[in-house]
């Protein structure tokens, strides 16, 4: 008897990246469980990116909740029927919206990811992909030529770009992941500047792991990469930056 394709529990499914993650996961025959604040918005944006109502009806389950409600986050992980034996996974691509602020404000991602990780251990689930950003410095990689530049950008330039809360949230999260979550099969993606543009894939190049991030990455390409990368065992315990690289 053929096993069902792995399920995907997706946090942030109605976001600009998350909607494409959901699209490509659904089209790859995965059952997607989407944890979102606004279910109607989710169905609307999925329709906008080409997901049919029939596919949503057949393969999409929607959980209404907020990432700051840690009990709801834990329930989503615990009660979604996820199984390590079936290869089920979690993708977290929610984040703070752009806003002008000098101080970072209250963290959102770290408490949520901690709740996800704790509940994954309870149910024996292993694989999780967490989307951060290119300014998320992996402090294990001091040899990274852009390390000091990224640190400068997080500290001084992000308020002017209206992303202080977002990048500070990500900046705090990455060290927690590799210090406290190594018993889990985590992957942290660090894409560069994102934009709502057509796919930049060609016959020769596609989005992939690189030494430095692309200047601009389209949401559709990041969503497609993410929906596949979460199942790539070679990426476990890595925090790659992404760019358009030669196809292998």
PDB file of C-alpha atoms in Angstrom, residues 49-182:
ATOM      1  CA  UNK A  49      -1.615  32.681  -7.718  1.00  0.00           C
ATOM      2  CA  UNK A  50      -3.467  29.997  -9.634  1.00  0.00           C
ATOM      3  CA  UNK A  51      -4.551  27.401  -7.089  1.00  0.00           C
ATOM      4  CA  UNK A  52      -7.904  25.977  -8.154  1.00  0.00           C
ATOM      5  CA  UNK A  53     -10.872  25.814  -5.768  1.00  0.00           C
ATOM      6  CA  UNK A  54     -10.987  22.048  -6.362  1.00  0.00           C
ATOM      7  CA  UNK A  55      -7.374  21.612  -5.239  1.00  0.00           C
ATOM      8  CA  UNK A  56      -7.984  23.742  -2.155  1.00  0.00           C
ATOM      9  CA  UNK A  57     -11.076  21.706  -1.338  1.00  0.00           C
ATOM     10  CA  UNK A  58      -9.211  18.429  -1.744  1.00  0.00           C
ATOM     11  CA  UNK A  59      -5.771  19.132  -0.240  1.00  0.00           C
ATOM     12  CA  UNK A  60      -5.916  22.258   1.946  1.00  0.00           C
ATOM     13  CA  UNK A  61      -6.875  22.421   5.614  1.00  0.00           C
ATOM     14  CA  UNK A  62      -6.966  25.840   7.267  1.00  0.00           C
ATOM     15  CA  UNK A  63      -6.338  26.554  10.950  1.00  0.00           C
ATOM     16  CA  UNK A  64      -7.209  30.040  12.145  1.00  0.00           C
ATOM     17  CA  UNK A  65      -4.799  31.488  14.684  1.00  0.00           C
ATOM     18  CA  UNK A  66      -2.122  34.035  15.466  1.00  0.00           C
ATOM     19  CA  UNK A  67       1.591  33.303  15.789  1.00  0.00           C
ATOM     20  CA  UNK A  68       1.664  35.243  19.058  1.00  0.00           C
ATOM     21  CA  UNK A  69      -0.872  32.816  20.570  1.00  0.00           C
ATOM     22  CA  UNK A  70       1.585  30.138  21.640  1.00  0.00           C
ATOM     23  CA  UNK A  71      -1.124  27.743  22.793  1.00  0.00           C
ATOM     24  CA  UNK A  72      -2.671  27.894  19.336  1.00  0.00           C
ATOM     25  CA  UNK A  73       0.747  27.314  17.760  1.00  0.00           C
ATOM     26  CA  UNK A  74       1.336  24.263  19.954  1.00  0.00           C
ATOM     27  CA  UNK A  75      -2.131  22.917  19.173  1.00  0.00           C
ATOM     28  CA  UNK A  76      -1.516  23.306  15.444  1.00  0.00           C
ATOM     29  CA  UNK A  77       1.608  21.149  15.694  1.00  0.00           C
ATOM     30  CA  UNK A  78       0.165  18.646  18.176  1.00  0.00           C
ATOM     31  CA  UNK A  79      -3.287  18.154  16.659  1.00  0.00           C
ATOM     32  CA  UNK A  80      -2.597  18.125  12.901  1.00  0.00           C
ATOM     33  CA  UNK A  81      -1.840  14.414  12.692  1.00  0.00           C
ATOM     34  CA  UNK A  82       1.769  14.944  11.660  1.00  0.00           C
ATOM     35  CA  UNK A  83       4.025  11.888  11.592  1.00  0.00           C
ATOM     36  CA  UNK A  84       7.780  11.545  11.312  1.00  0.00           C
ATOM     37  CA  UNK A  85       7.270   8.063   9.871  1.00  0.00           C
ATOM     38  CA  UNK A  86       5.323   9.578   6.974  1.00  0.00           C
ATOM     39  CA  UNK A  87       7.957  12.276   6.397  1.00  0.00           C
ATOM     40  CA  UNK A  88       5.648  15.132   7.421  1.00  0.00           C
ATOM     41  CA  UNK A  89       7.273  18.540   7.820  1.00  0.00           C
ATOM     42  CA  UNK A  90       6.755  22.066   9.130  1.00  0.00           C
ATOM     43  CA  UNK A  91       7.552  25.274   7.254  1.00  0.00           C
ATOM     44  CA  UNK A  92       7.619  28.590   9.094  1.00  0.00           C
ATOM     45  CA  UNK A  93       7.690  31.613   6.795  1.00  0.00           C
ATOM     46  CA  UNK A  94       5.663  34.139   8.796  1.00  0.00           C
ATOM     47  CA  UNK A  95       7.324  37.361   9.912  1.00  0.00           C
ATOM     48  CA  UNK A  96       6.788  40.881  11.140  1.00  0.00           C
ATOM     49  CA  UNK A  97       5.507  43.365   8.541  1.00  0.00           C
ATOM     50  CA  UNK A  98       7.502  46.401   7.473  1.00  0.00           C
ATOM     51  CA  UNK A  99       7.156  49.349   9.840  1.00  0.00           C
ATOM     52  CA  UNK A 100       9.275  52.323  10.840  1.00  0.00           C
ATOM     53  CA  UNK A 101      10.748  51.748  14.281  1.00  0.00           C
ATOM     54  CA  UNK A 102      14.036  52.610  15.942  1.00  0.00           C
ATOM     55  CA  UNK A 103      13.895  49.795  18.502  1.00  0.00           C
ATOM     56  CA  UNK A 104      13.307  46.160  17.666  1.00  0.00           C
ATOM     57  CA  UNK A 105      10.176  45.770  19.772  1.00  0.00           C
ATOM     58  CA  UNK A 106       8.818  42.578  21.279  1.00  0.00           C
ATOM     59  CA  UNK A 107      10.080  39.432  19.524  1.00  0.00           C
ATOM     60  CA  UNK A 108       7.505  37.366  17.665  1.00  0.00           C
ATOM     61  CA  UNK A 109       9.365  34.580  15.882  1.00  0.00           C
ATOM     62  CA  UNK A 110      11.577  33.294  18.686  1.00  0.00           C
ATOM     63  CA  UNK A 111       8.724  32.421  21.102  1.00  0.00           C
ATOM     64  CA  UNK A 112       6.727  30.884  18.248  1.00  0.00           C
ATOM     65  CA  UNK A 113       9.621  28.780  16.952  1.00  0.00           C
ATOM     66  CA  UNK A 114      10.435  27.677  20.499  1.00  0.00           C
ATOM     67  CA  UNK A 115       6.808  26.533  20.911  1.00  0.00           C
ATOM     68  CA  UNK A 116       6.977  24.718  17.564  1.00  0.00           C
ATOM     69  CA  UNK A 117      10.236  22.983  18.497  1.00  0.00           C
ATOM     70  CA  UNK A 118       9.010  21.920  21.942  1.00  0.00           C
ATOM     71  CA  UNK A 119       5.847  20.430  20.495  1.00  0.00           C
ATOM     72  CA  UNK A 120       7.744  18.702  17.688  1.00  0.00           C
ATOM     73  CA  UNK A 121       9.733  16.891  20.365  1.00  0.00           C
ATOM     74  CA  UNK A 122       6.517  15.863  22.128  1.00  0.00           C
ATOM     75  CA  UNK A 123       5.102  14.201  19.015  1.00  0.00           C
ATOM     76  CA  UNK A 124       8.402  12.911  17.613  1.00  0.00           C
ATOM     77  CA  UNK A 125       8.446  15.127  14.516  1.00  0.00           C
ATOM     78  CA  UNK A 126      11.850  16.073  13.100  1.00  0.00           C
ATOM     79  CA  UNK A 127      11.937  18.262   9.988  1.00  0.00           C
ATOM     80  CA  UNK A 128      11.327  22.031  10.000  1.00  0.00           C
ATOM     81  CA  UNK A 129      12.333  24.788   7.592  1.00  0.00           C
ATOM     82  CA  UNK A 130      12.404  28.345   8.930  1.00  0.00           C
ATOM     83  CA  UNK A 131      12.603  31.333   6.609  1.00  0.00           C
ATOM     84  CA  UNK A 132      14.567  34.311   7.909  1.00  0.00           C
ATOM     85  CA  UNK A 133      16.480  36.755   5.717  1.00  0.00           C
ATOM     86  CA  UNK A 134      19.907  37.563   4.324  1.00  0.00           C
ATOM     87  CA  UNK A 135      20.593  39.991   7.188  1.00  0.00           C
ATOM     88  CA  UNK A 136      20.205  37.084   9.625  1.00  0.00           C
ATOM     89  CA  UNK A 137      23.813  36.579  10.609  1.00  0.00           C
ATOM     90  CA  UNK A 138      24.904  33.029  11.298  1.00  0.00           C
ATOM     91  CA  UNK A 139      27.518  33.811  13.948  1.00  0.00           C
ATOM     92  CA  UNK A 140      29.226  30.479  13.310  1.00  0.00           C
ATOM     93  CA  UNK A 141      30.325  31.910   9.959  1.00  0.00           C
ATOM     94  CA  UNK A 142      32.659  34.776  10.886  1.00  0.00           C
ATOM     95  CA  UNK A 143      34.612  33.937   7.750  1.00  0.00           C
ATOM     96  CA  UNK A 144      31.594  35.004   5.695  1.00  0.00           C
ATOM     97  CA  UNK A 145      32.923  38.100   3.877  1.00  0.00           C
ATOM     98  CA  UNK A 146      29.599  39.879   4.402  1.00  0.00           C
ATOM     99  CA  UNK A 147      29.391  39.125   8.147  1.00  0.00           C
ATOM    100  CA  UNK A 148      30.416  42.588   9.373  1.00  0.00           C
ATOM    101  CA  UNK A 149      28.403  44.323   6.652  1.00  0.00           C
ATOM    102  CA  UNK A 150      25.283  42.414   7.695  1.00  0.00           C
ATOM    103  CA  UNK A 151      25.863  43.236  11.346  1.00  0.00           C
ATOM    104  CA  UNK A 152      26.143  46.926  10.436  1.00  0.00           C
ATOM    105  CA  UNK A 153      22.951  46.749   8.364  1.00  0.00           C
ATOM    106  CA  UNK A 154      20.973  45.090  11.174  1.00  0.00           C
ATOM    107  CA  UNK A 155      22.144  47.609  13.755  1.00  0.00           C
ATOM    108  CA  UNK A 156      22.140  50.906  11.891  1.00  0.00           C
ATOM    109  CA  UNK A 157      20.437  50.720   8.495  1.00  0.00           C
ATOM    110  CA  UNK A 158      17.401  48.515   9.094  1.00  0.00           C
ATOM    111  CA  UNK A 159      15.395  51.285  10.876  1.00  0.00           C
ATOM    112  CA  UNK A 160      15.758  53.512   7.814  1.00  0.00           C
ATOM    113  CA  UNK A 161      14.543  50.664   5.595  1.00  0.00           C
ATOM    114  CA  UNK A 162      11.496  50.082   7.869  1.00  0.00           C
ATOM    115  CA  UNK A 163      12.588  46.516   8.600  1.00  0.00           C
ATOM    116  CA  UNK A 164      14.139  46.889  12.075  1.00  0.00           C
ATOM    117  CA  UNK A 165      11.531  44.709  13.773  1.00  0.00           C
ATOM    118  CA  UNK A 166      11.678  42.084  11.031  1.00  0.00           C
ATOM    119  CA  UNK A 167      15.457  41.709  10.849  1.00  0.00           C
ATOM    120  CA  UNK A 168      15.949  41.928  14.614  1.00  0.00           C
ATOM    121  CA  UNK A 169      13.416  39.135  15.024  1.00  0.00           C
ATOM    122  CA  UNK A 170      15.311  37.013  12.503  1.00  0.00           C
ATOM    123  CA  UNK A 171      18.682  38.012  13.957  1.00  0.00           C
ATOM    124  CA  UNK A 172      17.680  36.700  17.394  1.00  0.00           C
ATOM    125  CA  UNK A 173      16.176  33.518  16.017  1.00  0.00           C
ATOM    126  CA  UNK A 174      19.068  32.011  14.047  1.00  0.00           C
ATOM    127  CA  UNK A 175      21.445  31.489  17.029  1.00  0.00           C
ATOM    128  CA  UNK A 176      18.628  29.882  19.023  1.00  0.00           C
ATOM    129  CA  UNK A 177      18.020  27.406  16.223  1.00  0.00           C
ATOM    130  CA  UNK A 178      21.573  26.115  15.955  1.00  0.00           C
ATOM    131  CA  UNK A 179      22.259  26.244  19.698  1.00  0.00           C
ATOM    132  CA  UNK A 180      19.023  24.713  20.992  1.00  0.00           C
ATOM    133  CA  UNK A 181      17.465  22.736  18.126  1.00  0.00           C
ATOM    134  CA  UNK A 182      20.197  20.411  16.884  1.00  0.00           C
TER     135      UNK A 182
END
